[in-house]
PDB file of C-alpha atoms in Angstrom:
ATOM      1  CA  HIS A  97       3.799  -4.819 -19.678  1.00 75.00           C
ATOM      2  CA  PRO A  98       2.614  -8.279 -18.335  1.00 79.00           C
ATOM      3  CA  LEU A  99      -0.955  -6.966 -17.941  1.00 78.00           C
ATOM      4  CA  ALA A 100      -1.144  -5.045 -21.267  1.00 83.00           C
ATOM      5  CA  ASP A 101      -4.087  -7.178 -22.582  1.00 87.00           C
ATOM      6  CA  VAL A 102      -6.073  -6.731 -19.344  1.00 84.00           C
ATOM      7  CA  LEU A 103      -5.306  -3.036 -18.926  1.00 83.00           C
ATOM      8  CA  CYS A 104      -6.472  -2.159 -22.456  1.00 87.00           C
ATOM      9  CA  HIS A 105     -10.013  -2.449 -21.207  1.00 88.00           C
ATOM     10  CA  ASN A 106     -11.184   0.450 -19.127  1.00 89.00           C
ATOM     11  CA  ILE A 107     -13.397  -1.522 -16.577  1.00 89.00           C
ATOM     12  CA  TYR A 108     -10.513  -3.834 -15.837  1.00 89.00           C
ATOM     13  CA  ARG A 109      -8.131  -0.919 -15.550  1.00 88.00           C
ATOM     14  CA  GLU A 110     -10.341   0.667 -12.957  1.00 89.00           C
ATOM     15  CA  ARG A 111     -10.720  -2.540 -10.935  1.00 88.00           C
ATOM     16  CA  ILE A 112      -7.101  -3.358 -10.948  1.00 90.00           C
ATOM     17  CA  ALA A 113      -6.280   0.213  -9.880  1.00 90.00           C
ATOM     18  CA  GLU A 114      -8.607  -0.101  -6.882  1.00 90.00           C
ATOM     19  CA  THR A 115      -7.201  -3.471  -5.994  1.00 92.00           C
ATOM     20  CA  VAL A 116      -3.540  -2.296  -6.326  1.00 93.00           C
ATOM     21  CA  THR A 117      -4.263   0.800  -4.306  1.00 93.00           C
ATOM     22  CA  ASP A 118      -5.862  -1.075  -1.586  1.00 94.00           C
ATOM     23  CA  SER A 119      -3.017  -3.599  -1.552  1.00 96.00           C
ATOM     24  CA  LEU A 120      -0.422  -0.858  -1.285  1.00 96.00           C
ATOM     25  CA  ARG A 121      -2.474   0.665   1.607  1.00 95.00           C
ATOM     26  CA  ALA A 122      -2.513  -2.607   3.385  1.00 97.00           C
ATOM     27  CA  LEU A 123       1.137  -3.269   2.900  1.00 97.00           C
ATOM     28  CA  LEU A 124       2.099   0.229   4.084  1.00 96.00           C
ATOM     29  CA  LEU A 125      -0.059  -0.399   7.253  1.00 96.00           C
ATOM     30  CA  GLU A 126       1.811  -3.743   7.885  1.00 96.00           C
ATOM     31  CA  LEU A 127       5.075  -1.692   7.444  1.00 96.00           C
ATOM     32  CA  ALA A 128       3.833   0.704  10.146  1.00 95.00           C
ATOM     33  CA  ASN A 129       3.523  -2.266  12.555  1.00 95.00           C
ATOM     34  CA  TYR A 130      -0.141  -3.069  12.089  1.00 96.00           C
ATOM     35  CA  ASN A 131      -1.919  -6.394  11.614  1.00 96.00           C
ATOM     36  CA  VAL A 132      -4.117  -5.901   8.564  1.00 97.00           C
ATOM     37  CA  GLN A 133      -7.126  -7.582   7.255  1.00 96.00           C
ATOM     38  CA  VAL A 134      -8.899  -6.691   3.943  1.00 94.00           C
ATOM     39  CA  PHE A 135     -12.429  -7.962   3.415  1.00 90.00           C
ATOM     40  CA  GLU A 136     -15.706  -7.423   1.600  1.00 84.00           C
ATOM     41  CA  PHE A 137     -18.173  -5.667   3.908  1.00 79.00           C
ATOM     42  CA  ILE A 138     -21.238  -5.206   1.521  1.00 75.00           C
ATOM     43  CA  GLY A 139     -22.208  -7.614  -1.094  1.00 66.00           C
ATOM     44  CA  GLY A 140     -21.108  -6.823  -4.658  1.00 61.00           C
ATOM     45  CA  ASP A 141     -24.720  -6.408  -5.614  1.00 67.00           C
ATOM     46  CA  HIS A 142     -24.953  -3.051  -3.937  1.00 64.00           C
ATOM     47  CA  THR A 143     -21.656  -1.395  -4.753  1.00 64.00           C
ATOM     48  CA  SER A 144     -18.430  -2.270  -6.629  1.00 66.00           C
ATOM     49  CA  LYS A 145     -16.278  -0.406  -3.877  1.00 69.00           C
ATOM     50  CA  ASN A 146     -16.935  -2.782  -1.129  1.00 82.00           C
ATOM     51  CA  VAL A 147     -13.533  -3.345   0.496  1.00 87.00           C
ATOM     52  CA  MET A 148     -12.697  -2.602   4.048  1.00 91.00           C
ATOM     53  CA  ILE A 149      -9.299  -2.426   5.456  1.00 94.00           C
ATOM     54  CA  THR A 150      -8.867  -2.866   9.066  1.00 95.00           C
ATOM     55  CA  ALA A 151      -5.677  -2.524  11.125  1.00 96.00           C
ATOM     56  CA  VAL A 152      -4.708  -3.367  14.742  1.00 96.00           C
ATOM     57  CA  GLN A 153      -1.434  -2.261  16.145  1.00 95.00           C
ATOM     58  CA  ARG A 154       0.936  -5.121  16.850  1.00 95.00           C
ATOM     59  CA  GLU A 155       2.354  -5.669  20.298  1.00 95.00           C
ATOM     60  CA  ARG A 156       5.792  -6.582  19.026  1.00 95.00           C
ATOM     61  CA  LEU A 157       7.929  -4.691  16.614  1.00 94.00           C
ATOM     62  CA  GLN A 158       8.900  -6.406  13.346  1.00 94.00           C
ATOM     63  CA  SER A 159      12.580  -7.180  12.736  1.00 95.00           C
ATOM     64  CA  GLU A 160      14.610  -5.247  10.218  1.00 95.00           C
ATOM     65  CA  LYS A 161      14.559  -8.222   7.974  1.00 97.00           C
ATOM     66  CA  GLU A 162      10.810  -8.372   7.962  1.00 96.00           C
ATOM     67  CA  LEU A 163      10.673  -4.658   7.313  1.00 95.00           C
ATOM     68  CA  ALA A 164      13.038  -4.938   4.331  1.00 95.00           C
ATOM     69  CA  ARG A 165      10.957  -7.728   2.891  1.00 96.00           C
ATOM     70  CA  LEU A 166       7.815  -5.576   3.236  1.00 96.00           C
ATOM     71  CA  ARG A 167       9.548  -2.622   1.582  1.00 95.00           C
ATOM     72  CA  LYS A 168      10.649  -4.783  -1.295  1.00 95.00           C
ATOM     73  CA  ARG A 169       7.048  -6.137  -1.810  1.00 96.00           C
ATOM     74  CA  ILE A 170       5.752  -2.496  -1.732  1.00 96.00           C
ATOM     75  CA  ARG A 171       8.387  -1.352  -4.399  1.00 95.00           C
ATOM     76  CA  ASP A 172       7.806  -4.437  -6.557  1.00 94.00           C
ATOM     77  CA  LEU A 173       4.040  -3.937  -6.663  1.00 94.00           C
ATOM     78  CA  ALA A 174       4.408  -0.139  -7.340  1.00 94.00           C
ATOM     79  CA  SER A 175       6.955  -0.815 -10.005  1.00 91.00           C
ATOM     80  CA  LEU A 176       4.919  -3.408 -11.724  1.00 90.00           C
ATOM     81  CA  HIS A 177       2.025  -0.925 -12.125  1.00 89.00           C
ATOM     82  CA  GLY A 178       4.167   2.093 -12.823  1.00 88.00           C
ATOM     83  CA  ILE A 179       3.203   3.761  -9.476  1.00 91.00           C
ATOM     84  CA  GLN A 180       5.869   6.407  -8.302  1.00 90.00           C
ATOM     85  CA  TYR A 181       3.871   8.197  -5.804  1.00 89.00           C
ATOM     86  CA  GLN A 182       1.286   7.366  -3.272  1.00 92.00           C
ATOM     87  CA  LYS A 183       0.205   9.660  -0.452  1.00 91.00           C
ATOM     88  CA  LEU A 184       0.288   7.262   2.566  1.00 92.00           C
ATOM     89  CA  ALA A 185       3.814   6.236   1.409  1.00 93.00           C
ATOM     90  CA  GLU A 186       4.774   9.850   1.334  1.00 92.00           C
ATOM     91  CA  TRP A 187       3.405  10.495   4.868  1.00 91.00           C
ATOM     92  CA  MET A 188       5.346   7.454   6.045  1.00 91.00           C
ATOM     93  CA  GLY A 189       8.511   8.721   4.369  1.00 90.00           C
ATOM     94  CA  GLU A 190       8.561   5.565   2.185  1.00 92.00           C
ATOM     95  CA  GLY A 191       9.749   5.985  -1.428  1.00 88.00           C
ATOM     96  CA  LEU A 192       8.180   3.825  -4.066  1.00 89.00           C
ATOM     97  CA  ASP A 193      10.583   4.195  -6.916  1.00 77.00           C
ATOM     98  CA  THR A 194      14.024   2.712  -7.034  1.00 61.00           C
ATOM     99  CA  ASP A 195      15.860   5.994  -7.428  1.00 59.00           C
ATOM    100  CA  ALA A 196      14.500   7.206  -4.074  1.00 52.00           C
ATOM    101  CA  ILE A 197      15.300   3.884  -2.384  1.00 49.00           C
ATOM    102  CA  ALA A 198      18.873   3.887  -3.771  1.00 47.00           C
ATOM    103  CA  GLY A 199      19.438   7.254  -2.211  1.00 46.00           C
ATOM    104  CA  LYS A 200      19.475   9.255  -5.479  1.00 45.00           C
ATOM    105  CA  GLN A 201      16.596  11.510  -4.300  1.00 47.00           C
ATOM    106  CA  PRO A 202      16.153  12.820  -0.846  1.00 46.00           C
ATOM    107  CA  PRO A 203      13.791  10.886   1.287  1.00 48.00           C
ATOM    108  CA  ALA A 204      10.250  12.373   1.929  1.00 50.00           C
ATOM    109  CA  GLN A 205       9.897  14.328   5.117  1.00 50.00           C
ATOM    110  CA  ARG A 206       8.231  12.189   7.798  1.00 47.00           C
ATOM    111  CA  VAL A 207       4.904  13.673   8.886  1.00 51.00           C
ATOM    112  CA  LEU A 208       3.488  10.864  10.902  1.00 52.00           C
ATOM    113  CA  SER A 209       2.292  10.927  14.505  1.00 55.00           C
ATOM    114  CA  THR A 210       4.233   9.083  17.292  1.00 57.00           C
ATOM    115  CA  ARG A 211       1.885   6.081  16.550  1.00 58.00           C
ATOM    116  CA  ASN A 212       3.058   6.038  12.776  1.00 56.00           C
ATOM    117  CA  MET A 213      -0.253   7.198  11.389  1.00 55.00           C
ATOM    118  CA  PRO A 214      -0.836  10.184   9.216  1.00 52.00           C
ATOM    119  CA  PRO A 215      -2.555  13.224  10.790  1.00 51.00           C
ATOM    120  CA  LEU A 216      -6.424  13.283  10.482  1.00 45.00           C
TER     121      LEU A 216
END
């Protein structure tokens, strides 16, 4: 794995896991037609988990080409880190592994609201 020397240390593994998880969430929100910002909201002196993800629904829908690019970025990120399952992706009916994308497995059932957000 390209990050093997980094991932052999637990503290780095935890930090990368947090970063990758937040990145997947942000990409999935973009896929659901939201403008997304990720930023630090409390200085790192107080807590290590200080990232906030904000999302505002877009006025215009993205093209199929833009959506396909986002899906590829999501799959590539998940693949790089060996992620085959993510709850938000499941709620959105988005497969993370190449077998599901290639139609070798049935797609997840869509359980989102009409605004493309999971139930609270």
